[in-house]
Coordinates of N, CA, C and O (backbone and C1' of nucleotides) in Angstrom, one line a residue:
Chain M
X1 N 0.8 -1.2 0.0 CA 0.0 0.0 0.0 C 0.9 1.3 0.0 O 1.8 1.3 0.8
X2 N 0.6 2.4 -0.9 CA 1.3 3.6 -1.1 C 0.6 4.4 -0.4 O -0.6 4.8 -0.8
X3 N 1.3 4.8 0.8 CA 1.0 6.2 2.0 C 1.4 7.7 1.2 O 2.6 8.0 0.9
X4 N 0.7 8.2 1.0 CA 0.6 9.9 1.2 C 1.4 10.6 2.4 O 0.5 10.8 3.3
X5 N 2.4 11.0 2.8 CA 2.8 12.1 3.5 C 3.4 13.7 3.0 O 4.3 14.0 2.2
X6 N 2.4 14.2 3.6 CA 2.7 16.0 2.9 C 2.9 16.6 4.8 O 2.9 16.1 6.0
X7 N 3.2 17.9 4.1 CA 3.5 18.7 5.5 C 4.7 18.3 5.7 O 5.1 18.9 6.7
X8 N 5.6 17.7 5.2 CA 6.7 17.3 6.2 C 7.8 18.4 6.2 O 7.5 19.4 5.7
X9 N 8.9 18.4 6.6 CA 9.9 19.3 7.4 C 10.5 19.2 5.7 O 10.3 18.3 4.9
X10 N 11.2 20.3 5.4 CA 12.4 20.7 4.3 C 13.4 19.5 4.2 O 13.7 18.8 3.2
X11 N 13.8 19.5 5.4 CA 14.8 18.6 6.2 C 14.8 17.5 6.3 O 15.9 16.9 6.6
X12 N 13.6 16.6 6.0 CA 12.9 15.3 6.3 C 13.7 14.2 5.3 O 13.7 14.5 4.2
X13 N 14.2 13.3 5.5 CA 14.9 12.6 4.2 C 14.0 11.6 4.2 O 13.2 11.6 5.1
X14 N 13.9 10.5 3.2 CA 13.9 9.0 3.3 C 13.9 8.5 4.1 O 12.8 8.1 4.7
X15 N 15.1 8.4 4.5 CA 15.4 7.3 5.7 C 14.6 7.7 6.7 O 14.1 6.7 7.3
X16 N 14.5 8.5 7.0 CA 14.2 9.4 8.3 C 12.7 8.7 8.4 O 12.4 7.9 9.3
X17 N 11.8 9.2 7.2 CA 10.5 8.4 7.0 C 10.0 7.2 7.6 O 9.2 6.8 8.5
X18 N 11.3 6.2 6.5 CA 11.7 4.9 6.4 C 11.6 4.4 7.8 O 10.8 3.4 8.0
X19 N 12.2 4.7 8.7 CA 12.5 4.7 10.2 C 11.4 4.8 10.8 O 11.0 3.9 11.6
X20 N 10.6 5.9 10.5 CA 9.5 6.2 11.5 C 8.7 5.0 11.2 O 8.2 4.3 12.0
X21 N 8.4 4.7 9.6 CA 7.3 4.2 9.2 C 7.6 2.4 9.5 O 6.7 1.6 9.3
X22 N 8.6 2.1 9.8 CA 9.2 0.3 9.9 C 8.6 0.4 11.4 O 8.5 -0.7 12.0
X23 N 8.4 1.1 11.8 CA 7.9 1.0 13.5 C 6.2 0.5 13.6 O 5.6 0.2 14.7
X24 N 5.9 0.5 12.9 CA 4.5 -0.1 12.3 C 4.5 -1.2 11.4 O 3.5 -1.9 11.7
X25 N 5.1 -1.6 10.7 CA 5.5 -2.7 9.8 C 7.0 -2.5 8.9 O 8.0 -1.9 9.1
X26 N 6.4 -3.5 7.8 CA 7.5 -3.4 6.8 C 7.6 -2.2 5.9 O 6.5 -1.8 5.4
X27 N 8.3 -1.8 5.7 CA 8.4 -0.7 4.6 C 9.1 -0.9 3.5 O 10.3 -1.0 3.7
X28 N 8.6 -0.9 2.1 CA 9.2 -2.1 1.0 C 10.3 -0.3 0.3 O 11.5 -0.2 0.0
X29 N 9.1 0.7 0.3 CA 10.5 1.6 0.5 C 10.0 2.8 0.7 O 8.8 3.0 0.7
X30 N 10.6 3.6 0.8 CA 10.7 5.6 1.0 C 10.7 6.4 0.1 O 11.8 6.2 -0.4
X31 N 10.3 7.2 -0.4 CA 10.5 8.2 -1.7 C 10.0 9.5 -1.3 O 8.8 9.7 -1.4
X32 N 11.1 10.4 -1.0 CA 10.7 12.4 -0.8 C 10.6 13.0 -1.9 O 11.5 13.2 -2.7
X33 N 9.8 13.2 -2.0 CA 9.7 13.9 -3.8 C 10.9 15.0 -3.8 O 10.7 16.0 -3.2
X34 N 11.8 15.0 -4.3 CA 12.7 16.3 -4.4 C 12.4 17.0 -6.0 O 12.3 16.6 -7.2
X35 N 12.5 18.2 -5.3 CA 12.3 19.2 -6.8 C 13.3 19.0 -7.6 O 14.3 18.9 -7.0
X36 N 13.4 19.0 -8.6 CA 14.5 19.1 -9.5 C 15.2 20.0 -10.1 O 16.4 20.0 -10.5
X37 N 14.0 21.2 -10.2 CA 14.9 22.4 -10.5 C 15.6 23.3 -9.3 O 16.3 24.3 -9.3
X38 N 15.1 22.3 -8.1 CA 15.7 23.5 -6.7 C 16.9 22.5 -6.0 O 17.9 22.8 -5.3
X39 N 16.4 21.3 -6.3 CA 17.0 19.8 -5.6 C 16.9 19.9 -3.8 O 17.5 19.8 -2.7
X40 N 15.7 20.0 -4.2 CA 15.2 20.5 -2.8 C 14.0 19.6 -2.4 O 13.2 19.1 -3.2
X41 N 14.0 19.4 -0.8 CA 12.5 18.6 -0.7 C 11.4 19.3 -1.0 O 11.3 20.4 -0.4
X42 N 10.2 18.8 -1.9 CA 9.0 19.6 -1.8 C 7.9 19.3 -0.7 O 6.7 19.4 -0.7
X43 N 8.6 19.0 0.1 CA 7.2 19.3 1.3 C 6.7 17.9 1.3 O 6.3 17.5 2.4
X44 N 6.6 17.1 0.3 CA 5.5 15.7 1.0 C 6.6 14.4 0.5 O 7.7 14.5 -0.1
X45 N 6.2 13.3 0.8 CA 6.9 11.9 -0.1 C 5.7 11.4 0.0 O 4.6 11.8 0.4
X46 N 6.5 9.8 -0.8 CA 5.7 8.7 -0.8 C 6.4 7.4 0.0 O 7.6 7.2 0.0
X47 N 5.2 6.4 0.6 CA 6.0 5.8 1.6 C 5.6 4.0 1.1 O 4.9 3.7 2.0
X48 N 5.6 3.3 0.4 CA 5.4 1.8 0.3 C 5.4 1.2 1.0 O 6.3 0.4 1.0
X49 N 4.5 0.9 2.1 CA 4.2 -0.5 3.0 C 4.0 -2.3 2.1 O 3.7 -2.6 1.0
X50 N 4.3 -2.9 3.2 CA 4.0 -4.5 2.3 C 2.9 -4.7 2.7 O 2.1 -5.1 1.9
X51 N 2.6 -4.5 4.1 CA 1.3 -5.3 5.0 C 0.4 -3.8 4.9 O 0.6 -2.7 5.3
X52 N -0.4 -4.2 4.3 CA -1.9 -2.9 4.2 C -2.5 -2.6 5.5 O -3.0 -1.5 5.7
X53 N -2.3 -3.6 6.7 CA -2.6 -3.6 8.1 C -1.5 -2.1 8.8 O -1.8 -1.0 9.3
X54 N -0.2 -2.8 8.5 CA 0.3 -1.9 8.6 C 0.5 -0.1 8.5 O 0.8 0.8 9.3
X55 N 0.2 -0.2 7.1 CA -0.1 0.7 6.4 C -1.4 1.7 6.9 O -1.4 2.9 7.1
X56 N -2.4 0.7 7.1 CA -3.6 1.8 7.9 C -3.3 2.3 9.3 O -3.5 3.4 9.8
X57 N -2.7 0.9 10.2 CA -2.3 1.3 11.1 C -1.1 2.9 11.3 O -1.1 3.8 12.2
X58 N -0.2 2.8 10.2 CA 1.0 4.3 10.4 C 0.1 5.4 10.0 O 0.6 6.5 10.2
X59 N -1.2 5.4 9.3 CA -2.0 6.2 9.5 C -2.6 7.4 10.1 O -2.7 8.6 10.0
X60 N -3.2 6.0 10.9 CA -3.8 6.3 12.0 C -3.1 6.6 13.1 O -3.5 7.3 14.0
X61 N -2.2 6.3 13.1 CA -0.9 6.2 14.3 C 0.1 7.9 14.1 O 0.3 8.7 15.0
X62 N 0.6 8.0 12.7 CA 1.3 8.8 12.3 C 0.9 10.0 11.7 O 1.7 10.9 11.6
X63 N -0.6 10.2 10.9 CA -1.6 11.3 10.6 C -1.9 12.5 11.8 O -2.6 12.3 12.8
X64 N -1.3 13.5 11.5 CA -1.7 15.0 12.5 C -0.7 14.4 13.7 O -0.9 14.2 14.9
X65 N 0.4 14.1 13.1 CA 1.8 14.0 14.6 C 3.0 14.6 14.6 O 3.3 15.0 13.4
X66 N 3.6 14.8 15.2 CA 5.0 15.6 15.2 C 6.3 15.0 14.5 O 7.0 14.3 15.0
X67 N 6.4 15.4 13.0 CA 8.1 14.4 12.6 C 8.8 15.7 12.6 O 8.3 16.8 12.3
X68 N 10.0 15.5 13.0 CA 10.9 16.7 12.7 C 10.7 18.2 12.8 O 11.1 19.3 12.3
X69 N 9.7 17.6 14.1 CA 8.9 18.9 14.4 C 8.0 20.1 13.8 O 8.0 21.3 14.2
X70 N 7.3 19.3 12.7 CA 6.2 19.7 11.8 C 5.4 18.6 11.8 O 5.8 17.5 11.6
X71 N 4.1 18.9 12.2 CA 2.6 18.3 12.0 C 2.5 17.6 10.6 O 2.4 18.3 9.6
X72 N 2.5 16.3 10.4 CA 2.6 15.5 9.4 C 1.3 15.2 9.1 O 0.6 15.1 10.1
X73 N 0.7 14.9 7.6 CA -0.5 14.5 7.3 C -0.3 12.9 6.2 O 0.2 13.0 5.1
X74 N -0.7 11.9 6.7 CA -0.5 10.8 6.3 C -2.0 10.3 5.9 O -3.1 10.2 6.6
X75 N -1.7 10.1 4.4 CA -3.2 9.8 4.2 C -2.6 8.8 2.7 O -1.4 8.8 2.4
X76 N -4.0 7.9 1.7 CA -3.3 6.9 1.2 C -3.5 7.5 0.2 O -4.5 8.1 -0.2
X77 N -2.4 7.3 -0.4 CA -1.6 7.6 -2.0 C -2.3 7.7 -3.4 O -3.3 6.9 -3.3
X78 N -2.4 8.2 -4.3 CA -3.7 7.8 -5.4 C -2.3 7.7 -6.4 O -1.2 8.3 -6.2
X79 N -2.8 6.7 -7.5 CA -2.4 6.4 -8.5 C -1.7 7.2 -9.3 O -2.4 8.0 -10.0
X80 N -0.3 7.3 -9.6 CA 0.3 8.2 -10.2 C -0.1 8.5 -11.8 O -0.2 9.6 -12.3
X81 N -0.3 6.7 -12.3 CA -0.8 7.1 -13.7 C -2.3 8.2 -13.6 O -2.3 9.2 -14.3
X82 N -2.9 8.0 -13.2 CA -4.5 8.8 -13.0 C -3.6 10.4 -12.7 O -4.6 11.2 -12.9
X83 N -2.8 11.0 -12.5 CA -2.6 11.8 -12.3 C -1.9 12.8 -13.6 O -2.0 14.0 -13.7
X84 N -1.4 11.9 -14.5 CA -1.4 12.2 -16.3 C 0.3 13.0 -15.7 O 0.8 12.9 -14.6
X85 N 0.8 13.5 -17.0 CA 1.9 14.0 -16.8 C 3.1 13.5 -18.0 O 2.9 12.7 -18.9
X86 N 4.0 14.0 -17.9 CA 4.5 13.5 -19.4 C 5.1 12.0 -19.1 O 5.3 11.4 -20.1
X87 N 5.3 11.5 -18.0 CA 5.9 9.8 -18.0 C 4.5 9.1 -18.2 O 4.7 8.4 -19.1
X88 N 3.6 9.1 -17.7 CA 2.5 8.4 -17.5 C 1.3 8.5 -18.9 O 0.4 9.2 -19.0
X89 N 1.9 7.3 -19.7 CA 0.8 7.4 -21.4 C -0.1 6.5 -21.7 O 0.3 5.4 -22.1
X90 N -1.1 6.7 -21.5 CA -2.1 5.8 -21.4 C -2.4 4.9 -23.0 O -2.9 3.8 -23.2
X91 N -1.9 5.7 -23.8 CA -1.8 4.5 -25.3 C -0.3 4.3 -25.5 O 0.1 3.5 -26.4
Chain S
dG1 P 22.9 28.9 3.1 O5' 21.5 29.4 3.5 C5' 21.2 29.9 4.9 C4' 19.8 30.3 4.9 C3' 18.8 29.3 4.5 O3' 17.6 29.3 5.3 C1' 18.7 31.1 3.0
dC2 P 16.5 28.3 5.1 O5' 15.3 29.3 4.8 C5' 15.2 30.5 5.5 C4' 14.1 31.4 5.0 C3' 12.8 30.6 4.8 O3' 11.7 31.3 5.2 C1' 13.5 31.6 2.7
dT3 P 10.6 30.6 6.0 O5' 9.4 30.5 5.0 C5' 8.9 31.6 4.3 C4' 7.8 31.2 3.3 C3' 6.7 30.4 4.0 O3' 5.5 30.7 3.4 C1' 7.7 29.1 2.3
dG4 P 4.1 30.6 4.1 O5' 3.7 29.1 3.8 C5' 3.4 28.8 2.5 C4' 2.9 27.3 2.5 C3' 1.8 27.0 3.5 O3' 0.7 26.4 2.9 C1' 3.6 25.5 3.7
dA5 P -0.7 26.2 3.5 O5' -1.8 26.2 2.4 C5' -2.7 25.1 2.3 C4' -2.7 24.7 0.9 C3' -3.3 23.3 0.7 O3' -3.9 23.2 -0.6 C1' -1.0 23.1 0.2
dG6 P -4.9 22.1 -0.8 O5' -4.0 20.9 -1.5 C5' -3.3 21.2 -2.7 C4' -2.2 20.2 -2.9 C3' -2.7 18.8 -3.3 O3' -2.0 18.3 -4.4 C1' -1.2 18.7 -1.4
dC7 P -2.7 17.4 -5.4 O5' -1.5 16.3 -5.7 C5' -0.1 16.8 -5.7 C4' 0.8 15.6 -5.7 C3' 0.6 14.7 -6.9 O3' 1.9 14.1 -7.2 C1' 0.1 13.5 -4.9
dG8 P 2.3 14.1 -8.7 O5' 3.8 13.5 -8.6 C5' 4.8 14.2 -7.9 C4' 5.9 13.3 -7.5 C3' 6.6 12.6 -8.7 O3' 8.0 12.6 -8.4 C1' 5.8 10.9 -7.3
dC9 P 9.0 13.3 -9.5 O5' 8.8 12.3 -10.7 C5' 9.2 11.0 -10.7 C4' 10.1 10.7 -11.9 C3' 11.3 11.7 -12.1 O3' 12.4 11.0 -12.6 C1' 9.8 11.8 -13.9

DNA sequence: GCTGAGCGC
């Protein structure tokens, strides 16, 4: 299951996520969206759980909580292709 | 070196 995290700290890496989010289950992996034209974090990632238990559980557990000392919003992920863009071609 | 809603190249 692909978790939604926005709000997060500038500062926030991967790992950092990674860490929080293995405290609930497995985490197959971590991804901070970094801007490319700034190479900068933009504010949210994406987080890959194995166990969907899990997954609702860091939710519920880690939605409206303190990481890095910013109020994190964890909510679940929507499909990247549905979101269109130049990688994602539907024919 | 900064800001602060929302969805990844």
């Amino acid at each position: 299951m692909q978790l939604f995290v926005a709000k997060l700290n500038y500062s926030t890496s991967s790992d950092t996520l990674k860490e929080v989010f293995e405290q609930f289950g497995e985490v197959a992996s971590a991804n901070v969206i970094i801007d490319r034209e700034t190479g900068r974090s933009k504010g949210f990632a994406f987080v890959e759980m194995k166990d969907d238990d899990a997954a609702n559980a860091a939710i519920s557990a880690l939605d409206n909580t303190d990481l890095d000392g910013r109020t994190i919003v964890v909510k679940k992920a929507e499909p990247r292709e549905s979101r269109g863009g130049g990688g994602g071609r539907r024919f």
